[in-house]
PDB file of C-alpha atoms in Angstrom:
ATOM      1  CA  MET A   1     -37.188  80.126 -70.262  1.00 80.00           C
ATOM      2  CA  ALA A   2     -34.106  78.413 -68.871  1.00 80.00           C
ATOM      3  CA  GLY A   3     -35.132  75.171 -70.568  1.00 83.00           C
ATOM      4  CA  ILE A   4     -35.260  76.868 -73.972  1.00 88.00           C
ATOM      5  CA  VAL A   5     -31.740  78.337 -73.530  1.00 82.00           C
ATOM      6  CA  ILE A   6     -30.354  74.927 -72.563  1.00 88.00           C
ATOM      7  CA  ALA A   7     -32.027  73.304 -75.570  1.00 84.00           C
ATOM      8  CA  VAL A   8     -30.623  75.939 -77.973  1.00 84.00           C
ATOM      9  CA  VAL A   9     -27.095  75.515 -76.553  1.00 84.00           C
ATOM     10  CA  ALA A  10     -27.361  71.720 -76.872  1.00 83.00           C
ATOM     11  CA  VAL A  11     -28.549  71.963 -80.496  1.00 85.00           C
ATOM     12  CA  LEU A  12     -25.708  74.366 -81.362  1.00 85.00           C
ATOM     13  CA  ALA A  13     -23.118  72.086 -79.720  1.00 84.00           C
ATOM     14  CA  LEU A  14     -24.403  69.054 -81.616  1.00 84.00           C
ATOM     15  CA  GLY A  15     -24.387  71.041 -84.871  1.00 83.00           C
ATOM     16  CA  ILE A  16     -20.768  72.117 -84.379  1.00 88.00           C
ATOM     17  CA  CYS A  17     -19.701  68.541 -83.592  1.00 79.00           C
ATOM     18  CA  ALA A  18     -21.484  67.268 -86.703  1.00 80.00           C
ATOM     19  CA  CYS A  19     -19.780  69.886 -88.906  1.00 78.00           C
ATOM     20  CA  LEU A  20     -16.336  69.057 -87.490  1.00 78.00           C
ATOM     21  CA  GLY A  21     -16.900  65.330 -88.013  1.00 76.00           C
ATOM     22  CA  ALA A  22     -18.009  65.827 -91.624  1.00 73.00           C
ATOM     23  CA  ALA A  23     -15.046  68.116 -92.327  1.00 70.00           C
ATOM     24  CA  SER A  24     -12.553  65.591 -90.954  1.00 72.00           C
ATOM     25  CA  VAL A  25     -14.039  62.809 -93.102  1.00 70.00           C
ATOM     26  CA  LEU A  26     -13.805  64.984 -96.220  1.00 69.00           C
ATOM     27  CA  LEU A  27     -10.247  66.115 -95.472  1.00 66.00           C
ATOM     28  CA  GLU A  28      -9.079  62.565 -94.779  1.00 66.00           C
ATOM     29  CA  ARG A  29     -10.492  61.366 -98.075  1.00 62.00           C
ATOM     30  CA  TYR A  30      -8.359  63.863-100.037  1.00 58.00           C
ATOM     31  CA  ALA A  31      -5.186  63.513 -97.992  1.00 56.00           C
ATOM     32  CA  SER A  32      -2.522  61.586 -99.931  1.00 58.00           C
ATOM     33  CA  GLU A  33      -0.238  60.915 -96.951  1.00 57.00           C
ATOM     34  CA  PRO A  34      -0.851  60.288 -93.285  1.00 55.00           C
ATOM     35  CA  VAL A  35      -0.984  63.326 -91.051  1.00 54.00           C
ATOM     36  CA  ALA A  36       1.488  61.986 -88.462  1.00 55.00           C
ATOM     37  CA  GLU A  37       4.918  61.070 -89.799  1.00 57.00           C
ATOM     38  CA  ASP A  38       7.249  58.485 -88.347  1.00 56.00           C
ATOM     39  CA  PRO A  39       9.489  60.511 -86.004  1.00 55.00           C
ATOM     40  CA  TYR A  40      12.373  58.029 -86.412  1.00 57.00           C
ATOM     41  CA  HIS A  41      12.446  57.927 -90.191  1.00 55.00           C
ATOM     42  CA  ASP A  42      15.093  60.185 -91.730  1.00 55.00           C
ATOM     43  CA  GLY A  43      13.794  59.836 -95.284  1.00 56.00           C
ATOM     44  CA  TYR A  44      16.796  57.857 -96.534  1.00 57.00           C
ATOM     45  CA  ASP A  45      16.637  54.146 -97.162  1.00 58.00           C
ATOM     46  CA  GLU A  46      20.256  53.810 -98.243  1.00 58.00           C
ATOM     47  CA  GLN A  47      22.699  51.662 -96.317  1.00 60.00           C
ATOM     48  CA  ASP A  48      25.782  53.344 -94.904  1.00 57.00           C
ATOM     49  CA  SER A  49      28.829  52.546 -97.008  1.00 62.00           C
ATOM     50  CA  TRP A  50      31.620  53.586 -94.632  1.00 60.00           C
ATOM     51  CA  THR A  51      35.081  52.328 -95.341  1.00 65.00           C
ATOM     52  CA  PRO A  52      37.974  52.960 -92.975  1.00 62.00           C
ATOM     53  CA  ALA A  53      40.704  55.297 -94.121  1.00 64.00           C
ATOM     54  CA  ALA A  54      44.017  53.838 -95.111  1.00 64.00           C
ATOM     55  CA  PRO A  55      46.560  53.956 -92.291  1.00 60.00           C
ATOM     56  CA  SER A  56      48.974  56.829 -92.602  1.00 58.00           C
ATOM     57  CA  GLN A  57      52.125  57.941 -90.886  1.00 57.00           C
ATOM     58  CA  PRO A  58      51.492  60.086 -87.817  1.00 54.00           C
ATOM     59  CA  THR A  59      52.214  63.738 -88.385  1.00 54.00           C
ATOM     60  CA  PRO A  60      54.761  65.413 -86.168  1.00 55.00           C
ATOM     61  CA  ALA A  61      53.362  67.512 -83.374  1.00 53.00           C
ATOM     62  CA  THR A  62      53.085  71.217 -84.006  1.00 52.00           C
ATOM     63  CA  THR A  63      52.286  73.975 -81.619  1.00 51.00           C
ATOM     64  CA  PRO A  64      48.662  75.024 -81.024  1.00 52.00           C
ATOM     65  CA  SER A  65      49.231  78.014 -83.316  1.00 49.00           C
ATOM     66  CA  GLY A  66      50.369  75.715 -86.125  1.00 55.00           C
ATOM     67  CA  GLY A  67      53.741  77.488 -86.305  1.00 58.00           C
ATOM     68  CA  PRO A  68      57.018  77.119 -84.472  1.00 75.00           C
ATOM     69  CA  GLY A  69      56.699  77.482 -80.724  1.00 82.00           C
ATOM     70  CA  ARG A  70      58.272  80.379 -78.870  1.00 88.00           C
ATOM     71  CA  TYR A  71      59.765  78.251 -76.087  1.00 92.00           C
ATOM     72  CA  PRO A  72      62.270  75.449 -76.716  1.00 94.00           C
ATOM     73  CA  VAL A  73      61.793  72.600 -74.236  1.00 95.00           C
ATOM     74  CA  SER A  74      64.067  69.661 -73.528  1.00 95.00           C
ATOM     75  CA  TYR A  75      63.132  66.559 -71.546  1.00 97.00           C
ATOM     76  CA  GLU A  76      65.554  63.899 -70.351  1.00 97.00           C
ATOM     77  CA  VAL A  77      65.144  60.728 -68.302  1.00 96.00           C
ATOM     78  CA  THR A  78      68.237  58.755 -67.336  1.00 95.00           C
ATOM     79  CA  GLY A  79      68.601  55.383 -65.712  1.00 93.00           C
ATOM     80  CA  THR A  80      69.186  51.781 -66.667  1.00 90.00           C
ATOM     81  CA  GLY A  81      66.843  49.368 -68.372  1.00 89.00           C
ATOM     82  CA  ARG A  82      63.393  50.596 -69.315  1.00 92.00           C
ATOM     83  CA  GLY A  83      60.830  52.996 -67.917  1.00 92.00           C
ATOM     84  CA  ASP A  84      57.361  54.462 -68.400  1.00 94.00           C
ATOM     85  CA  ILE A  85      57.413  58.155 -69.357  1.00 96.00           C
ATOM     86  CA  GLN A  86      54.672  60.778 -69.434  1.00 96.00           C
ATOM     87  CA  TYR A  87      55.104  64.322 -70.760  1.00 96.00           C
ATOM     88  CA  TYR A  88      53.366  67.184 -72.569  1.00 94.00           C
ATOM     89  CA  ASP A  89      54.151  67.418 -76.274  1.00 91.00           C
ATOM     90  CA  ALA A  90      54.295  70.549 -78.464  1.00 88.00           C
ATOM     91  CA  ASN A  91      50.499  70.521 -78.875  1.00 86.00           C
ATOM     92  CA  GLY A  92      49.963  70.462 -75.115  1.00 87.00           C
ATOM     93  CA  ASP A  93      48.737  66.843 -75.274  1.00 90.00           C
ATOM     94  CA  PHE A  94      49.731  64.495 -72.455  1.00 93.00           C
ATOM     95  CA  ILE A  95      51.766  61.662 -73.980  1.00 94.00           C
ATOM     96  CA  ARG A  96      52.325  58.276 -72.298  1.00 96.00           C
ATOM     97  CA  LEU A  97      55.154  56.011 -73.387  1.00 95.00           C
ATOM     98  CA  GLU A  98      55.495  52.516 -71.948  1.00 94.00           C
ATOM     99  CA  SER A  99      58.668  50.509 -71.470  1.00 92.00           C
ATOM    100  CA  VAL A 100      60.983  53.008 -73.168  1.00 92.00           C
ATOM    101  CA  ARG A 101      64.683  52.174 -73.352  1.00 93.00           C
ATOM    102  CA  LEU A 102      66.664  54.544 -71.134  1.00 93.00           C
ATOM    103  CA  PRO A 103      68.251  57.051 -71.384  1.00 94.00           C
ATOM    104  CA  TRP A 104      65.474  58.965 -73.186  1.00 96.00           C
ATOM    105  CA  ARG A 105      65.545  62.519 -74.570  1.00 96.00           C
ATOM    106  CA  GLU A 106      62.973  64.690 -76.350  1.00 95.00           C
ATOM    107  CA  LYS A 107      63.169  68.268 -77.650  1.00 94.00           C
ATOM    108  CA  ILE A 108      60.084  70.267 -78.618  1.00 93.00           C
ATOM    109  CA  ARG A 109      58.988  73.879 -79.094  1.00 92.00           C
ATOM    110  CA  THR A 110      55.794  75.054 -77.430  1.00 90.00           C
ATOM    111  CA  ASP A 111      53.765  78.220 -76.971  1.00 88.00           C
ATOM    112  CA  ASP A 112      52.598  77.234 -73.473  1.00 89.00           C
ATOM    113  CA  PRO A 113      55.431  77.062 -70.922  1.00 91.00           C
ATOM    114  CA  ASN A 114      52.892  76.079 -68.242  1.00 91.00           C
ATOM    115  CA  ARG A 115      52.450  72.683 -69.911  1.00 92.00           C
ATOM    116  CA  VAL A 116      55.981  71.406 -69.445  1.00 95.00           C
ATOM    117  CA  ILE A 117      56.396  68.325 -67.273  1.00 96.00           C
ATOM    118  CA  VAL A 118      58.009  64.913 -67.460  1.00 97.00           C
ATOM    119  CA  ILE A 119      57.125  62.011 -65.164  1.00 97.00           C
ATOM    120  CA  ALA A 120      59.050  58.731 -65.222  1.00 96.00           C
ATOM    121  CA  THR A 121      58.727  55.388 -63.462  1.00 94.00           C
ATOM    122  CA  GLY A 122      61.356  52.677 -63.794  1.00 90.00           C
ATOM    123  CA  ASP A 123      60.532  49.096 -64.753  1.00 83.00           C
ATOM    124  CA  GLY A 124      63.399  47.717 -62.685  1.00 78.00           C
ATOM    125  CA  ASP A 125      65.125  48.275 -59.375  1.00 79.00           C
ATOM    126  CA  GLY A 126      67.416  51.061 -60.585  1.00 85.00           C
ATOM    127  CA  ALA A 127      67.039  54.728 -59.728  1.00 90.00           C
ATOM    128  CA  LEU A 128      65.871  57.221 -62.352  1.00 94.00           C
ATOM    129  CA  SER A 129      66.556  60.905 -62.772  1.00 96.00           C
ATOM    130  CA  CYS A 130      64.713  63.435 -64.889  1.00 97.00           C
ATOM    131  CA  THR A 131      65.505  66.880 -66.238  1.00 97.00           C
ATOM    132  CA  ALA A 132      63.165  69.418 -67.841  1.00 97.00           C
ATOM    133  CA  ARG A 133      64.294  72.754 -69.217  1.00 97.00           C
ATOM    134  CA  ILE A 134      62.526  75.678 -70.886  1.00 95.00           C
ATOM    135  CA  GLY A 135      64.780  77.794 -73.106  1.00 93.00           C
ATOM    136  CA  ASP A 136      67.735  79.307 -71.258  1.00 93.00           C
ATOM    137  CA  ARG A 137      66.157  78.904 -67.815  1.00 94.00           C
ATOM    138  CA  ALA A 138      67.852  76.741 -65.221  1.00 95.00           C
ATOM    139  CA  PRO A 139      66.970  73.067 -65.681  1.00 96.00           C
ATOM    140  CA  VAL A 140      64.809  71.299 -63.103  1.00 96.00           C
ATOM    141  CA  THR A 141      66.341  67.961 -62.113  1.00 96.00           C
ATOM    142  CA  GLN A 142      65.156  65.271 -59.734  1.00 96.00           C
ATOM    143  CA  VAL A 143      67.022  62.123 -58.755  1.00 95.00           C
ATOM    144  CA  GLY A 144      64.713  59.402 -57.509  1.00 92.00           C
ATOM    145  CA  GLU A 145      65.090  56.431 -55.263  1.00 89.00           C
ATOM    146  CA  PRO A 146      65.107  52.920 -56.752  1.00 86.00           C
ATOM    147  CA  GLY A 147      61.628  51.873 -57.909  1.00 83.00           C
ATOM    148  CA  ARG A 148      60.135  55.340 -57.272  1.00 90.00           C
ATOM    149  CA  GLU A 149      58.576  57.861 -59.661  1.00 94.00           C
ATOM    150  CA  VAL A 150      60.424  61.074 -60.558  1.00 96.00           C
ATOM    151  CA  THR A 151      58.758  64.307 -61.720  1.00 96.00           C
ATOM    152  CA  CYS A 152      60.347  67.401 -63.254  1.00 97.00           C
ATOM    153  CA  GLN A 153      58.234  70.496 -63.854  1.00 96.00           C
ATOM    154  CA  PRO A 154      59.883  73.860 -64.440  1.00 93.00           C
ATOM    155  CA  SER A 155      58.007  76.853 -63.094  1.00 80.00           C
TER     156      SER A 155
END
């Protein structure tokens, strides 16, 4: 009896395999495109035609809100010769200027008084001083030693 059950199961399995094979042959014959698509093909055969934009004048910095800032800020670096200066602009971006003729001054308006700092390093042997001021608050001033960096950051 066990032999008959095994034979019936084997015949059914072979029949199912034969039906699946015949169905795949028939379906493949009527398929107009391959089943698997190229995963790297985006469907466009056009070449990119990128052209760089014409150079334009840089726009002046505005505050993050796009309007006038609530806090007027003034930066000043004094000394002789030239120096490298770093500071936060009205947008809160850290700006680096190299070999700037001294004395140097900048006035901005910002909405973030926590992003007010000026750092200066002299190119020569002379001493530098810096001043940073927010609105009517007392200015922060530092006088450096020759060849040393000065930092002014109001709190």
